[in-house]
Coordinates of C-alpha atoms in Angstrom, one line a residue:
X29 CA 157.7 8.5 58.7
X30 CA 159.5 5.0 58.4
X31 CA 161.4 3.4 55.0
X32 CA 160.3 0.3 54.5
X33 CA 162.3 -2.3 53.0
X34 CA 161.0 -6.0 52.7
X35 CA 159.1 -5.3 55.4
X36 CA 161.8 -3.9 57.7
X37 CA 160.8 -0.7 59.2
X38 CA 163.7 2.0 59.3
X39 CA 162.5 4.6 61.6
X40 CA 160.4 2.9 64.3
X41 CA 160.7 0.5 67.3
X42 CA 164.1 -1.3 67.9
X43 CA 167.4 0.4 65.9
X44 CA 167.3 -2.3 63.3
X45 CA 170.7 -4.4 63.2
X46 CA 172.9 -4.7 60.0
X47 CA 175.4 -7.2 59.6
X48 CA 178.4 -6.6 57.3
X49 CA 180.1 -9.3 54.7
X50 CA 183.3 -8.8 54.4
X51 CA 184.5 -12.0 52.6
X52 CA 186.8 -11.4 49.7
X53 CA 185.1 -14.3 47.4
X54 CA 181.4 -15.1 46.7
X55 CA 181.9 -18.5 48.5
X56 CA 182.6 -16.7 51.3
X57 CA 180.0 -14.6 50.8
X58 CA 177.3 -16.6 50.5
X59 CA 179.1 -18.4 53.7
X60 CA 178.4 -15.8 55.7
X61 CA 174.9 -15.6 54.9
X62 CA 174.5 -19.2 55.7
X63 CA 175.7 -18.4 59.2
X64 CA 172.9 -15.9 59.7
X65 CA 170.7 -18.4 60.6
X66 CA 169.6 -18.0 64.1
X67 CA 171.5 -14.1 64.2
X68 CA 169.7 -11.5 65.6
X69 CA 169.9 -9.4 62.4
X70 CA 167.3 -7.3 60.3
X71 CA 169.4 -6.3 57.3
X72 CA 172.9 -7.2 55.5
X73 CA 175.4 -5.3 53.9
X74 CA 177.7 -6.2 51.4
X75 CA 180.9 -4.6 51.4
X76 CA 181.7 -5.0 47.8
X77 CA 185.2 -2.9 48.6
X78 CA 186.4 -6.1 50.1
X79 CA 185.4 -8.2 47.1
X80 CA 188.9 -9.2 45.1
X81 CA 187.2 -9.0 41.6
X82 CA 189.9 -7.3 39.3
X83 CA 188.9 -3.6 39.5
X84 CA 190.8 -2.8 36.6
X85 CA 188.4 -4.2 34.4
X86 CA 185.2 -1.6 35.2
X87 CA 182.4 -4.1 33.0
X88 CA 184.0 -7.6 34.4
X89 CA 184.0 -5.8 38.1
X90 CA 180.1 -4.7 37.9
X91 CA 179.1 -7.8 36.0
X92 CA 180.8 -10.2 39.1
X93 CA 179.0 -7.8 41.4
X94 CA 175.4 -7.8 39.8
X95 CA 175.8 -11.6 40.0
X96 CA 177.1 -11.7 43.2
X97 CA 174.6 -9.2 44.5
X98 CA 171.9 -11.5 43.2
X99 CA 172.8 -15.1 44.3
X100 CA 173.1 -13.1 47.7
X101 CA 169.6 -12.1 47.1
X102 CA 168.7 -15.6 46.2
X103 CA 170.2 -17.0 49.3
X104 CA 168.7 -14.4 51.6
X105 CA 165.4 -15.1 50.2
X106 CA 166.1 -19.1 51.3
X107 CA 166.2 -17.5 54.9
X108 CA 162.7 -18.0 54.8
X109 CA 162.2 -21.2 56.2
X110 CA 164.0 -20.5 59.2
X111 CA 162.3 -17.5 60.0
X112 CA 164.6 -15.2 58.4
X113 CA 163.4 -15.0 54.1
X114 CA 163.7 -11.5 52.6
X115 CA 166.1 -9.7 54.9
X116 CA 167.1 -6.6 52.8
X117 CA 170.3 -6.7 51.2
X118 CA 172.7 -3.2 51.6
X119 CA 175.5 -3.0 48.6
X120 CA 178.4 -1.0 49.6
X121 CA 181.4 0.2 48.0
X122 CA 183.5 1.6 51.2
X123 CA 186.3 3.8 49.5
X124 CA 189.9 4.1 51.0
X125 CA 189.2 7.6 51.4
X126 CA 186.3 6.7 54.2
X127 CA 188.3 4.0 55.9
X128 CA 187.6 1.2 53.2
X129 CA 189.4 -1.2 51.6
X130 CA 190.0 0.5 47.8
X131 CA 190.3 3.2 45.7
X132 CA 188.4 3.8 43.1
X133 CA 188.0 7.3 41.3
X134 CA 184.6 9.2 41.4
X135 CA 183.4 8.3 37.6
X136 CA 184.1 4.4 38.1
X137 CA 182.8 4.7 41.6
X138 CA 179.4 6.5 40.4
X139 CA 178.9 3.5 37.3
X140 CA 179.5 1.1 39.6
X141 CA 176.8 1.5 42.2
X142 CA 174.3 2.8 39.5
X143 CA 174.8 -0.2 37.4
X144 CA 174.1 -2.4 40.7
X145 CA 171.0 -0.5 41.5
X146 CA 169.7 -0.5 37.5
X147 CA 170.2 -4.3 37.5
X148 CA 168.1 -4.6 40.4
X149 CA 170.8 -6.2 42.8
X150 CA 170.7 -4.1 45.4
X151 CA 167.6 -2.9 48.1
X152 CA 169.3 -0.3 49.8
X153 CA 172.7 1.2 48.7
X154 CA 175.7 3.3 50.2
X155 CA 176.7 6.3 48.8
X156 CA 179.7 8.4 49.7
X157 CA 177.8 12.0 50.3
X158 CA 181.1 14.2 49.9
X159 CA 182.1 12.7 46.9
X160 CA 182.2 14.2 43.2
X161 CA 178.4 16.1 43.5
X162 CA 177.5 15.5 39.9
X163 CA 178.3 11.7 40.6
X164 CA 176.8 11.6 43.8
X165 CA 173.5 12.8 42.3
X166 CA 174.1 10.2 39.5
X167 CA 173.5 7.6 41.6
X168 CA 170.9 9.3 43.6
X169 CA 168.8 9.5 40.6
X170 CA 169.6 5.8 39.3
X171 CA 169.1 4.4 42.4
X172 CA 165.6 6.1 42.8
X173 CA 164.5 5.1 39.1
X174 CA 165.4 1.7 40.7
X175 CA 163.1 2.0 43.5
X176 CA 166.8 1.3 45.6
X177 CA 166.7 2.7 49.4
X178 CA 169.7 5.6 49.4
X179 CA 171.5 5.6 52.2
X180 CA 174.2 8.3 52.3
X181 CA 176.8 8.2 54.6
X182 CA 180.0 9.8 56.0
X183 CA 182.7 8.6 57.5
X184 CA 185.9 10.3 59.9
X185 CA 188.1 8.1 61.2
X186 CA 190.2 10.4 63.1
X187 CA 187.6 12.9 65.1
X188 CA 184.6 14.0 66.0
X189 CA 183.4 17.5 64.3
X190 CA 181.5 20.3 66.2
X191 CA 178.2 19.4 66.9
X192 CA 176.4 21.6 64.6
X193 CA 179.0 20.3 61.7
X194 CA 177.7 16.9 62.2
X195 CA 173.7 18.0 62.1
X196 CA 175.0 20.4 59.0
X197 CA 176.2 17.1 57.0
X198 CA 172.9 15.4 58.0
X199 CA 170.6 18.1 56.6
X200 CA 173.3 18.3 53.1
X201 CA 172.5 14.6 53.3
X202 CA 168.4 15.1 53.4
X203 CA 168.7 17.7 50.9
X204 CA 171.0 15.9 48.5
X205 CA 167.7 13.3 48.7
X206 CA 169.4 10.9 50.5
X207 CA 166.7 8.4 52.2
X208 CA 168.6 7.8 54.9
X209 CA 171.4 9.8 56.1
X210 CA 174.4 8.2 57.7
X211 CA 177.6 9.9 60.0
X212 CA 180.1 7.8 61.5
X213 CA 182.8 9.5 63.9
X214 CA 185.3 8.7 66.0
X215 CA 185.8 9.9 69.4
X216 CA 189.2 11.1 71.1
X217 CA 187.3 11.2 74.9
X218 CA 183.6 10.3 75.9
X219 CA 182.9 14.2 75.3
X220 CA 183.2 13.5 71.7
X221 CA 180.6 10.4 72.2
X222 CA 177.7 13.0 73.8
X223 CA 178.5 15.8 71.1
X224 CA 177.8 12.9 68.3
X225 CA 174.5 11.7 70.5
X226 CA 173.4 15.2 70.8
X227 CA 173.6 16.2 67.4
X228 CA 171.7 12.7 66.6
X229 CA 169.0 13.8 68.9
X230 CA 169.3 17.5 67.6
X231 CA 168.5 16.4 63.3
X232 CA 165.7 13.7 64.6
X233 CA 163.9 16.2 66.9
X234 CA 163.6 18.5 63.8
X235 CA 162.9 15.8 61.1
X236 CA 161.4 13.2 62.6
X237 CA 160.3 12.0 59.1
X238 CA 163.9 11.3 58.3
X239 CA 165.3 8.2 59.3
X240 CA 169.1 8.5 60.3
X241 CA 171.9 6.5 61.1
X242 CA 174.5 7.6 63.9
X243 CA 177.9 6.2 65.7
X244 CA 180.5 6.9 67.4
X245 CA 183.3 4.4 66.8
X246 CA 186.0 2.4 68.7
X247 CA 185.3 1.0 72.2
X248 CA 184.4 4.6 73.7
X249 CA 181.5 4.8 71.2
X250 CA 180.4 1.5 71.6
X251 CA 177.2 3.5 73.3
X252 CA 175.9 5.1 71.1
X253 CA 175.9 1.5 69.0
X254 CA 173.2 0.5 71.6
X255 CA 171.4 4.1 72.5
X256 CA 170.3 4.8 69.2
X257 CA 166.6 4.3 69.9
X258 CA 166.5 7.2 72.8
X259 CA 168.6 9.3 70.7
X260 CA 167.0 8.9 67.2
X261 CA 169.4 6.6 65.1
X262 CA 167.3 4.3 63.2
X263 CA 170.1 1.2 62.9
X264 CA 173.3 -0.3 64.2
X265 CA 176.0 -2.3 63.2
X266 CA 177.0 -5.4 64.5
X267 CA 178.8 -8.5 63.9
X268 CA 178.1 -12.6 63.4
X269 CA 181.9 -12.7 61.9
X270 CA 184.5 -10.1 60.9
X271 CA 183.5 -6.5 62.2
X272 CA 183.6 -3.7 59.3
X273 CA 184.1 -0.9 61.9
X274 CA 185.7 -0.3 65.0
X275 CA 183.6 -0.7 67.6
X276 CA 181.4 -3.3 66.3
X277 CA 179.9 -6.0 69.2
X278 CA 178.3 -9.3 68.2
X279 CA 174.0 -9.5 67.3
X280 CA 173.2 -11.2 70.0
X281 CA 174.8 -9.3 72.9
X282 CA 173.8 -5.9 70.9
X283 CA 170.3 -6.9 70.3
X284 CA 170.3 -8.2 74.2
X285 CA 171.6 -4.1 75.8
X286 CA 169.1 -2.8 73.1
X287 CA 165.9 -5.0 74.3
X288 CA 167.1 -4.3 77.9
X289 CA 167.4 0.0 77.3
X290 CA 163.7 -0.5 75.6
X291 CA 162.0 -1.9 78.5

């Protein structure tokens, strides 16, 4: 089975590239998706976490974001005449904890997102799996009422676990009802980089219905950013700016290796 999202298919054919914004202004912002044209890129994520609204103020912080989130929308949609109209748009609150740029406490993180989703500003959203459960499912829920793609992810920026640790987090992922279930690792040796590729293959072979997104990070993962079609991740990140991640290589060089490993 495939997601589809504005006509992207998650789940079938090429990994499907997401570009990050990390610009810490709206201008900036809506930059960066000016510079798109041309990119090889199928979907964009915004990562709000980088976005120097005051956070101390919860309603002015969601209210910026919904706006944001939907002049993004707006200017994604005027992709169209070059080719590019109605790439999805991926809202993303990285916390500190997972390697982002803020804090933010599980109650305000959990309003947040399902106040984005509710107002309709988001097509797919990020949520942090291991967080508070009773928030996590929050946002499950209100993203789902919202017809909003849930992509849950998980994030360790200092090793690789066990194989079946990582296929474990995957299936709480699935079972949590995530849509689309997301592990990034990193890698102390290229061992680390096959038991991450293994465990992708391991999950997809046994639920092939369920879309997932895999990586291992830093330049000895780089990889399994490009493998993920003969491994069974559905998408990859890469770059037409600042990277997000570790590891990250520019959309036209990733897109390039993936075309090339397809043939």
């Amino acid at each position: 089975m495939t997601i589809s999202v504005r006509g992207t298919e998650l789940g079938s054919g090429r990994p499907k590239i997401i570009v990050p914004i990390t610009a810490k202004d709206l201008d900036g912002a809506l930059d960066a998706v000016g510079a798109l044209v041309g990119q090889d890129v199928d979907l964009v994520e915004w990562r709000i976490d980088y976005f120097r609204q005051d956070l101390t103020d919860l309603d002015a912080y969601q209210a910026a974001v919904i706006d944001g989130a939907q002049r993004l929308r707006g200017a994604l949609d005027e992709l169209a005449a070059d080719g590019q109209g109605g790439l999805p748009l991926l809202v993303t609150f990285r916390t500190a904890a997972e390697g982002g740029e803020r804090a933010i406490d599980d109650a305000d993180y959990a309003a947040l997102l399902s106040a984005v989703v509710a107002a309709g500003g988001a097509d797919l959203v990020d949520v942090e799996a291991f967080r508070d459960a009773e928030q996590v499912a929050a946002v499950i829920e209100a993203a789902h009422t919202a017809s909003t793609v849930v992509i849950a992810s998980n994030h360790d920026f200092h090793a690789t676990p066990a194989l079946e640790e990582i296929v474990g987090r995957l299936e709480r992922m699935r079972d949590m009802g995530a849509d689309v279930p997301k592990i990034a690792v990193m890698p102390q040796d290229p061992a680390d980089v096959l038991t991450l590729l293994r465990a992708t293959w391991d999950f997809h072979a046994a639920n092939p219905d369920t879309p997932i997104i895999t990586m291992s990070m830093g330049a000895t993962g780089v990889v399994s950013r490009v493998a993920g079609r003969t491994f069974g991740s559905a998408a990859t990140f890469g770059t037409a700016g600042a990277a997000s991640a570790p590891g990250q290589i520019p959309t036209g060089t990733l897109a390039q290796v993936m075309d090339a490993l397809s043939d």
